Amino acid sequence: MTTTPRQVVVTGLGAITPLGGDVATTWEGLLSGRSGVRRITEDWIEQLPVHIAAPLAVEPPLGRVEARTLDRSQQMALVAAREAWADAGSPEVDQERLAACVASGIGGVITLLTQHDVLREKGPRRVSPHLVPMLMPNGPASTVGLAFGAKAGVHAPVSACASGSEAIALALDIIRAGRADVVIAGGTEAAIAALPIAGFAQMQALSRRNDTPETASRPFDKARDGFVLGEGAAILVLEAAEHAAARGARVHGVLAGAGISSDAYHVAAPDPSGAGAARAVRAALRSASLEATDIIHINAHATSTPAGDLAEAVALRDALGDHLDEVVVTSTKSMTGHLLGAAGALEAVASILALRGRVVPATRNLDALDDEIALDVAVVDNRTIGTGAALSNSFGFGGHDVCLAFTS
């Protein structure tokens, strides 16, 4: 017997990003086309070939104890989760029916690097006793789980730049399976430091437009030359529809489905055929009981790398066929930079708000669309959309492919 999957709704949104310290300011920044990319002024940047990034617009508003005992990625996750929880109306839920799925692609790398300096310069007795909880990749999930008393499970998917989306997909599965009624889900990342930037630069993955930072992230543009490293966090409160209805909760949208696949092609390069990404899109449609013709908007992964943007366009054509010509595409990374493990969660927030407000933020810096990319990308002006479904794509090193499907 086939049973209808439990419907999962979004009742809370939270974010701290290069555009603002909350969801409202971030969304206003996206709609106004504001760039969060700037030149980094710390002394260590001068030794590197890349001098730009997209740091937080405001520092996490935390007390001294929290700031001292939490890695920056954990601080941001906690701030975004608190906003999302309040936005959801601080739901009363049995703690054994509450879970947390909060991802990070890298974990507490800033803590690791900082404490290594302490070890080298001052000796082992000066290393922080909080080091291990601060650097572990499940630290943000643990931080959020502890803050809200989540006893139905605390999970931390690690799938590079697809991590945040995979956390949301996992939350969907958990609620559908009946293991929880409410899940706090999303992603966080804080990796703006010399070593990560040097590593990405050595891979030729980062834009080197040091003189014009605001123009550096240019998804789908002919002159794109790499992504811009960003930091931030975004969190969704996901809830079984019947649980939300019973408490009279406001609903932002519906997480209708999710699809996950892998390329099995290369540890860092995308499969140029887009086959794995296309499978994830088709899986999301099946999971959501949607047809290609139901899609009106796509928040693309589109990081501004030459190979990645093209492979995604190929994948979307494969999955959606001629209907792709009717779909409004955007890349909010043109304004936020690439938040790695937080990117998918932030773009999920943007997708939900686009459906709710029936407006798609224009992609910044798209001066000349790549001749090989046949997409209808919102550019210059924000685009009005009707009612329908949206997809949010996230792809990561290791060949991870995740697609989320939302309806209003």
Tab-separated table of C-alpha atoms in Angstrom:
chain	number	residue	atom	x	y	z
A	1	MET	CA	0.000	0.000	0.000
A	2	THR	CA	1.313	3.462	-0.951
A	3	THR	CA	0.898	6.095	1.730
A	4	THR	CA	1.044	9.841	1.267
A	5	PRO	CA	4.226	11.256	2.835
A	6	ARG	CA	3.828	13.451	5.873
A	7	GLN	CA	3.751	17.090	4.755
A	8	VAL	CA	6.603	19.221	6.100
A	9	VAL	CA	6.209	22.975	6.419
A	10	VAL	CA	8.622	25.798	7.166
A	11	THR	CA	7.566	27.789	10.200
A	12	GLY	CA	10.773	29.624	11.099
A	13	LEU	CA	13.652	31.307	9.280
A	14	GLY	CA	16.927	32.645	10.636
A	15	ALA	CA	20.162	33.912	9.110
A	16	ILE	CA	23.333	35.874	9.696
A	17	THR	CA	25.134	36.652	6.453
A	18	PRO	CA	27.444	38.999	4.546
A	19	LEU	CA	24.353	41.101	3.823
A	20	GLY	CA	22.916	41.401	7.309
A	21	GLY	CA	22.467	40.075	10.799
A	22	ASP	CA	19.014	38.612	10.226
A	23	VAL	CA	16.661	37.331	7.536
A	24	ALA	CA	14.907	40.652	6.880
A	25	THR	CA	18.135	42.592	6.319
A	26	THR	CA	19.596	39.806	4.185
A	27	TRP	CA	16.476	39.604	2.006
A	28	GLU	CA	16.432	43.388	1.609
A	29	GLY	CA	20.065	43.186	0.517
A	30	LEU	CA	19.272	40.545	-2.089
A	31	LEU	CA	16.339	42.518	-3.469
A	32	SER	CA	18.417	45.705	-3.643
A	33	GLY	CA	21.312	43.937	-5.366
A	34	ARG	CA	23.769	44.791	-2.614
A	35	SER	CA	27.145	43.022	-2.565
A	36	GLY	CA	28.618	41.611	0.633
A	37	VAL	CA	32.037	41.110	-0.948
A	38	ARG	CA	34.882	43.379	0.166
A	39	ARG	CA	38.632	43.566	0.423
A	40	ILE	CA	40.024	41.864	3.523
A	41	THR	CA	42.216	44.204	5.576
A	42	GLU	CA	43.868	41.771	8.005
A	43	ASP	CA	47.660	41.644	7.743
A	44	TRP	CA	47.751	37.979	6.772
A	45	ILE	CA	45.925	38.603	3.508
A	46	GLU	CA	48.886	40.377	1.923
A	47	GLN	CA	50.840	37.130	1.447
A	48	LEU	CA	47.993	35.618	-0.577
A	49	PRO	CA	47.018	36.044	-4.222
A	50	VAL	CA	43.355	36.569	-3.265
A	51	HIS	CA	42.527	39.603	-1.135
A	52	ILE	CA	38.723	39.501	-1.154
A	53	ALA	CA	35.970	37.627	0.679
A	54	ALA	CA	32.402	38.064	1.942
A	55	PRO	CA	32.548	38.288	5.749
A	56	LEU	CA	29.581	38.814	8.036
A	57	ALA	CA	27.950	42.221	7.845
A	58	VAL	CA	27.660	42.280	11.651
A	59	GLU	CA	29.369	40.238	14.336
A	60	PRO	CA	27.340	37.532	16.127
A	61	PRO	CA	25.550	39.200	19.062
A	62	LEU	CA	26.627	36.842	21.823
A	63	GLY	CA	27.813	37.200	25.397
A	64	ARG	CA	31.465	36.869	26.364
A	65	VAL	CA	31.191	33.284	27.639
A	66	GLU	CA	29.453	32.044	24.494
A	67	ALA	CA	31.928	33.858	22.293
A	68	ARG	CA	34.866	32.343	24.189
A	69	THR	CA	33.634	28.741	24.206
A	70	LEU	CA	32.131	28.467	20.708
A	71	ASP	CA	33.879	28.433	17.349
A	72	ARG	CA	32.754	31.191	15.006
A	73	SER	CA	30.740	28.694	12.949
A	74	GLN	CA	28.936	27.591	16.120
A	75	GLN	CA	28.271	31.182	17.141
A	76	MET	CA	26.651	31.919	13.800
A	77	ALA	CA	24.560	28.753	13.866
A	78	LEU	CA	23.278	29.622	17.332
A	79	VAL	CA	22.368	33.178	16.318
A	80	ALA	CA	20.495	31.991	13.212
A	81	ALA	CA	18.748	29.220	15.165
A	82	ARG	CA	17.556	31.640	17.828
A	83	GLU	CA	16.072	33.897	15.159
A	84	ALA	CA	14.405	30.963	13.398
A	85	TRP	CA	12.989	29.587	16.646
A	86	ALA	CA	11.554	32.969	17.620
A	87	ASP	CA	10.191	33.407	14.106
A	88	ALA	CA	8.441	30.043	14.471
A	89	GLY	CA	6.736	31.305	17.623
A	90	SER	CA	9.022	29.410	20.021
A	91	PRO	CA	6.960	26.246	19.595
A	92	GLU	CA	6.146	24.091	22.570
A	93	VAL	CA	7.277	20.629	21.539
A	94	ASP	CA	8.143	17.473	23.404
A	95	GLN	CA	11.944	17.450	23.457
A	96	GLU	CA	11.895	13.790	22.432
A	97	ARG	CA	10.080	14.901	19.256
A	98	LEU	CA	12.567	17.694	18.475
A	99	ALA	CA	15.723	17.103	16.400
A	100	ALA	CA	18.548	19.252	15.055
A	101	CYS	CA	20.299	18.846	11.686
A	102	VAL	CA	22.966	21.525	11.339
A	103	ALA	CA	25.780	21.082	8.856
A	104	SER	CA	29.202	22.533	8.220
A	105	GLY	CA	31.434	21.704	5.303
A	106	ILE	CA	34.683	22.287	7.200
A	107	GLY	CA	33.907	22.627	10.905
A	108	GLY	CA	35.876	24.709	13.394
A	109	VAL	CA	38.841	25.485	11.184
A	110	ILE	CA	39.439	28.949	12.648
A	111	THR	CA	39.632	27.471	16.141
A	112	LEU	CA	42.008	24.770	14.916
A	113	LEU	CA	44.325	27.267	13.258
A	114	THR	CA	44.233	29.703	16.166
A	115	GLN	CA	44.916	27.029	18.766
A	116	HIS	CA	47.751	25.589	16.683
A	117	ASP	CA	49.367	29.013	16.880
A	118	VAL	CA	48.876	28.966	20.665
A	119	LEU	CA	50.479	25.528	20.898
A	120	ARG	CA	53.464	26.555	18.809
A	121	GLU	CA	54.022	29.922	20.481
A	122	LYS	CA	52.999	29.304	24.112
A	123	GLY	CA	53.051	25.549	24.646
A	124	PRO	CA	50.451	22.836	25.294
A	125	ARG	CA	49.349	24.114	28.704
A	126	ARG	CA	47.913	27.217	27.055
A	127	VAL	CA	45.724	25.303	24.575
A	128	SER	CA	42.032	25.887	25.275
A	129	PRO	CA	40.187	23.082	27.078
A	130	HIS	CA	37.307	23.907	24.726
A	131	LEU	CA	39.397	23.088	21.647
A	132	VAL	CA	37.881	19.729	20.716
A	133	PRO	CA	34.193	20.708	21.058
A	134	MET	CA	34.955	23.898	19.137
A	135	LEU	CA	36.701	22.255	16.184
A	136	MET	CA	34.566	19.128	15.660
A	137	PRO	CA	32.355	19.296	12.549
A	138	ASN	CA	29.282	18.317	14.586
A	139	GLY	CA	29.926	21.215	16.959
A	140	PRO	CA	27.294	23.536	15.417
A	141	ALA	CA	24.645	20.794	15.506
A	142	SER	CA	25.554	20.026	19.107
A	143	THR	CA	25.428	23.710	20.036
A	144	VAL	CA	21.951	24.118	18.564
A	145	GLY	CA	20.715	20.815	19.957
A	146	LEU	CA	21.831	21.752	23.456
A	147	ALA	CA	20.360	25.245	23.211
A	148	PHE	CA	16.884	23.947	22.400
A	149	GLY	CA	16.937	20.567	24.117
A	150	ALA	CA	16.672	18.448	20.979
A	151	LYS	CA	16.419	14.804	22.110
A	152	ALA	CA	15.134	13.152	18.929
A	153	GLY	CA	18.600	13.283	17.396
A	154	VAL	CA	21.388	15.713	16.573
A	155	HIS	CA	22.856	15.291	13.108
A	156	ALA	CA	25.675	16.964	11.188
A	157	PRO	CA	25.930	16.039	7.495
A	158	VAL	CA	29.321	16.876	6.012
A	159	SER	CA	29.141	17.074	2.237
A	160	ALA	CA	31.222	20.140	1.385
A	161	CYS	CA	29.167	22.862	-0.291
A	162	ALA	CA	26.043	20.695	-0.322
A	163	SER	CA	26.089	20.264	3.466
A	164	GLY	CA	23.398	22.784	4.387
A	165	SER	CA	20.972	21.446	1.802
A	166	GLU	CA	21.696	17.872	2.824
A	167	ALA	CA	20.880	18.773	6.438
A	168	ILE	CA	17.504	20.088	5.299
A	169	ALA	CA	16.921	16.971	3.197
A	170	LEU	CA	17.753	14.806	6.204
A	171	ALA	CA	15.318	16.800	8.338
A	172	LEU	CA	12.610	16.125	5.768
A	173	ASP	CA	13.297	12.400	5.983
A	174	ILE	CA	13.250	12.456	9.788
A	175	ILE	CA	9.840	14.128	9.948
A	176	ARG	CA	8.387	11.983	7.184
A	177	ALA	CA	9.613	8.868	8.973
A	178	GLY	CA	7.855	9.977	12.145
A	179	ARG	CA	11.037	10.235	14.229
A	180	ALA	CA	10.400	13.900	15.085
A	181	ASP	CA	7.682	16.521	14.719
A	182	VAL	CA	10.003	19.543	14.596
A	183	VAL	CA	13.564	19.803	13.260
A	184	ILE	CA	15.908	22.783	13.443
A	185	ALA	CA	17.876	22.457	10.198
A	186	GLY	CA	20.424	24.346	8.152
A	187	GLY	CA	24.090	25.097	7.760
A	188	THR	CA	26.920	27.302	8.931
A	189	GLU	CA	30.473	28.078	7.857
A	190	ALA	CA	33.324	30.266	9.046
A	191	ALA	CA	36.494	29.675	7.041
A	192	ILE	CA	37.781	33.117	6.089
A	193	ALA	CA	41.373	32.563	7.129
A	194	ALA	CA	44.756	32.404	5.442
A	195	LEU	CA	45.030	28.635	5.058
A	196	PRO	CA	41.592	27.944	3.501
A	197	ILE	CA	41.979	30.892	1.139
A	198	ALA	CA	45.475	29.744	0.167
A	199	GLY	CA	44.203	26.213	-0.462
A	200	PHE	CA	41.272	27.304	-2.630
A	201	ALA	CA	43.537	29.753	-4.468
A	202	GLN	CA	46.021	26.972	-5.257
A	203	MET	CA	43.129	25.054	-6.843
A	204	GLN	CA	42.410	28.109	-9.032
A	205	ALA	CA	38.901	28.104	-7.555
A	206	LEU	CA	38.728	31.710	-6.306
A	207	SER	CA	38.143	34.941	-8.180
A	208	ARG	CA	41.181	37.222	-8.225
A	209	ARG	CA	39.350	40.469	-8.917
A	210	ASN	CA	41.071	42.091	-5.951
A	211	ASP	CA	40.670	45.636	-7.314
A	212	THR	CA	36.898	45.396	-7.761
A	213	PRO	CA	35.566	43.098	-5.029
A	214	GLU	CA	31.885	43.835	-5.625
A	215	THR	CA	32.169	42.629	-9.226
A	216	ALA	CA	34.066	39.425	-8.417
A	217	SER	CA	31.176	36.988	-7.969
A	218	ARG	CA	29.563	36.799	-11.403
A	219	PRO	CA	27.676	33.531	-11.939
A	220	PHE	CA	26.937	32.562	-15.545
A	221	ASP	CA	28.911	35.539	-16.889
A	222	LYS	CA	31.403	35.067	-19.719
A	223	ALA	CA	34.144	36.686	-17.618
A	224	ARG	CA	33.627	34.652	-14.415
A	225	ASP	CA	36.906	33.490	-12.894
A	226	GLY	CA	36.020	31.714	-9.646
A	227	PHE	CA	33.978	32.009	-6.493
A	228	VAL	CA	34.300	34.390	-3.545
A	229	LEU	CA	34.604	32.790	-0.109
A	230	GLY	CA	31.846	33.880	2.250
A	231	GLU	CA	30.764	33.086	5.789
A	232	GLY	CA	27.446	32.897	7.594
A	233	ALA	CA	24.639	30.657	8.741
A	234	ALA	CA	21.011	30.005	7.872
A	235	ILE	CA	18.508	27.912	9.777
A	236	LEU	CA	14.971	26.695	9.071
A	237	VAL	CA	12.451	25.395	11.578
A	238	LEU	CA	10.771	22.487	9.817
A	239	GLU	CA	7.611	21.046	11.217
A	240	ALA	CA	5.083	18.340	10.481
A	241	ALA	CA	2.104	20.130	8.963
A	242	GLU	CA	-0.358	18.690	11.465
A	243	HIS	CA	1.851	19.782	14.377
A	244	ALA	CA	2.085	23.315	12.990
A	245	ALA	CA	-1.673	23.460	12.369
A	246	ALA	CA	-2.466	22.257	15.885
A	247	ARG	CA	-0.631	25.222	17.387
A	248	GLY	CA	-1.835	27.746	14.792
A	249	ALA	CA	1.637	28.411	13.445
A	250	ARG	CA	2.345	30.772	10.566
A	251	VAL	CA	3.716	28.861	7.586
A	252	HIS	CA	6.319	30.391	5.255
A	253	GLY	CA	6.198	27.550	2.747
A	254	VAL	CA	6.318	23.811	2.217
A	255	LEU	CA	9.442	21.680	1.917
A	256	ALA	CA	7.821	19.464	-0.692
A	257	GLY	CA	10.726	17.167	-1.500
A	258	ALA	CA	14.457	16.593	-1.790
A	259	GLY	CA	16.774	14.673	-4.090
A	260	ILE	CA	20.312	13.478	-3.400
A	261	SER	CA	22.814	11.875	-5.764
A	262	SER	CA	26.556	11.772	-6.386
A	263	ASP	CA	28.688	12.200	-9.490
A	264	ALA	CA	31.351	9.526	-8.874
A	265	TYR	CA	33.416	11.574	-11.322
A	266	HIS	CA	36.117	13.641	-9.538
A	267	VAL	CA	36.821	14.823	-6.013
A	268	ALA	CA	36.667	18.514	-6.970
A	269	ALA	CA	35.607	18.936	-10.602
A	270	PRO	CA	31.957	18.713	-11.658
A	271	ASP	CA	30.894	16.104	-14.180
A	272	PRO	CA	30.574	18.200	-17.373
A	273	SER	CA	27.621	16.046	-18.470
A	274	GLY	CA	25.670	17.191	-15.402
A	275	ALA	CA	24.285	13.666	-15.054
A	276	GLY	CA	24.532	13.446	-11.265
A	277	ALA	CA	23.019	16.871	-10.711
A	278	ALA	CA	20.199	16.056	-13.127
A	279	ARG	CA	19.461	12.884	-11.159
A	280	ALA	CA	19.192	14.927	-7.963
A	281	VAL	CA	16.735	17.322	-9.616
A	282	ARG	CA	14.579	14.479	-10.929
A	283	ALA	CA	14.691	12.797	-7.509
A	284	ALA	CA	13.520	16.021	-5.859
A	285	LEU	CA	10.603	16.231	-8.275
A	286	ARG	CA	9.604	12.639	-7.502
A	287	SER	CA	9.962	13.202	-3.770
A	288	ALA	CA	7.705	16.260	-4.036
A	289	SER	CA	5.200	14.644	-6.448
A	290	LEU	CA	5.888	17.473	-8.873
A	291	GLU	CA	6.299	17.619	-12.627
A	292	ALA	CA	8.932	19.649	-14.419
A	293	THR	CA	6.157	21.972	-15.586
A	294	ASP	CA	5.356	22.902	-11.957
A	295	ILE	CA	8.724	24.645	-11.517
A	296	ILE	CA	8.707	28.425	-11.890
A	297	HIS	CA	11.964	29.362	-10.162
A	298	ILE	CA	15.418	27.915	-9.485
A	299	ASN	CA	17.980	29.263	-7.052
A	300	ALA	CA	21.019	27.852	-8.783
A	301	HIS	CA	24.171	26.593	-7.073
A	302	ALA	CA	26.096	28.723	-9.613
A	303	THR	CA	29.233	29.688	-7.713
A	304	SER	CA	30.857	31.685	-10.555
A	305	THR	CA	33.345	28.995	-11.588
A	306	PRO	CA	33.766	28.381	-15.322
A	307	ALA	CA	33.170	24.619	-15.167
A	308	GLY	CA	30.564	24.482	-12.415
A	309	ASP	CA	28.092	27.002	-13.807
A	310	LEU	CA	28.138	25.366	-17.229
A	311	ALA	CA	27.672	21.840	-15.825
A	312	GLU	CA	24.671	23.012	-13.800
A	313	ALA	CA	23.048	24.561	-16.854
A	314	VAL	CA	23.518	21.280	-18.739
A	315	ALA	CA	22.015	19.357	-15.817
A	316	LEU	CA	18.969	21.595	-15.598
A	317	ARG	CA	18.293	21.207	-19.310
A	318	ASP	CA	18.584	17.438	-18.954
A	319	ALA	CA	16.189	17.317	-15.993
A	320	LEU	CA	13.588	19.887	-17.035
A	321	GLY	CA	13.780	19.792	-20.835
A	322	ASP	CA	12.147	22.580	-22.816
A	323	HIS	CA	10.235	23.778	-19.749
A	324	LEU	CA	13.509	25.214	-18.451
A	325	ASP	CA	12.936	28.121	-20.849
A	326	GLU	CA	9.915	29.107	-18.717
A	327	VAL	CA	11.796	29.030	-15.402
A	328	VAL	CA	13.323	32.135	-13.788
A	329	VAL	CA	16.823	31.342	-12.526
A	330	THR	CA	18.963	33.334	-10.136
A	331	SER	CA	22.210	32.982	-8.223
A	332	THR	CA	22.212	34.831	-4.930
A	333	LYS	CA	25.907	33.967	-4.555
A	334	SER	CA	26.510	36.945	-6.827
A	335	MET	CA	25.785	39.039	-3.713
A	336	THR	CA	26.636	36.816	-0.753
A	337	GLY	CA	29.655	34.988	-2.093
A	338	HIS	CA	29.875	31.243	-1.484
A	339	LEU	CA	29.091	30.236	2.103
A	340	LEU	CA	30.226	26.631	1.521
A	341	GLY	CA	28.348	24.454	4.049
A	342	ALA	CA	25.863	27.258	4.773
A	343	ALA	CA	25.177	28.122	1.141
A	344	GLY	CA	22.338	25.670	0.544
A	345	ALA	CA	20.548	26.660	3.731
A	346	LEU	CA	20.736	30.366	2.902
A	347	GLU	CA	19.551	29.712	-0.636
A	348	ALA	CA	16.671	27.644	0.753
A	349	VAL	CA	15.638	30.716	2.748
A	350	ALA	CA	15.881	32.857	-0.392
A	351	SER	CA	13.805	30.338	-2.384
A	352	ILE	CA	11.060	30.318	0.247
A	353	LEU	CA	10.953	34.110	0.374
A	354	ALA	CA	10.918	34.343	-3.422
A	355	LEU	CA	7.848	32.097	-3.587
A	356	ARG	CA	6.161	33.894	-0.711
A	357	GLY	CA	6.791	37.360	-2.128
A	358	ARG	CA	6.475	36.272	-5.776
A	359	VAL	CA	9.718	38.030	-6.634
A	360	VAL	CA	13.120	36.678	-7.663
A	361	PRO	CA	16.228	38.743	-6.815
A	362	ALA	CA	18.246	39.647	-9.877
A	363	THR	CA	21.680	38.096	-10.315
A	364	ARG	CA	24.379	40.707	-9.818
A	365	ASN	CA	27.345	41.230	-12.175
A	366	LEU	CA	25.884	39.268	-15.079
A	367	ASP	CA	27.027	41.591	-17.846
A	368	ALA	CA	27.251	39.018	-20.654
A	369	LEU	CA	25.624	35.596	-20.359
A	370	ASP	CA	27.929	32.736	-21.338
A	371	ASP	CA	27.023	31.683	-24.889
A	372	GLU	CA	26.887	28.039	-23.795
A	373	ILE	CA	24.431	28.664	-20.947
A	374	ALA	CA	20.819	28.627	-22.116
A	375	LEU	CA	19.014	29.862	-19.026
A	376	ASP	CA	16.537	32.653	-18.326
A	377	VAL	CA	18.526	34.359	-15.578
A	378	ALA	CA	16.979	37.284	-13.725
A	379	VAL	CA	19.360	40.163	-14.299
A	380	VAL	CA	19.376	43.922	-13.596
A	381	ASP	CA	15.783	44.003	-12.330
A	382	ASN	CA	14.081	41.653	-9.901
A	383	ARG	CA	11.600	39.374	-11.627
A	384	THR	CA	7.954	38.883	-10.668
A	385	ILE	CA	6.781	35.274	-10.625
A	386	GLY	CA	3.420	33.588	-10.246
A	387	THR	CA	2.475	30.610	-8.131
A	388	GLY	CA	4.291	27.314	-8.434
A	389	ALA	CA	7.304	25.464	-7.095
A	390	ALA	CA	10.950	26.390	-6.671
A	391	LEU	CA	14.130	24.325	-6.699
A	392	SER	CA	17.313	25.100	-4.788
A	393	ASN	CA	20.468	23.339	-5.980
A	394	SER	CA	23.638	22.618	-4.017
A	395	PHE	CA	26.675	20.718	-5.266
A	396	GLY	CA	29.891	20.007	-3.392
A	397	PHE	CA	33.435	18.715	-3.659
A	398	GLY	CA	33.322	14.950	-3.490
A	399	GLY	CA	30.578	14.859	-6.112
A	400	HIS	CA	27.673	15.645	-3.774
A	401	ASP	CA	24.439	16.732	-5.468
A	402	VAL	CA	21.380	17.938	-3.534
A	403	CYS	CA	18.195	19.544	-4.806
A	404	LEU	CA	15.425	20.873	-2.556
A	405	ALA	CA	11.873	21.491	-3.785
A	406	PHE	CA	9.633	24.107	-2.180
A	407	THR	CA	6.028	25.144	-2.703
A	408	SER	CA	4.102	28.038	-1.204
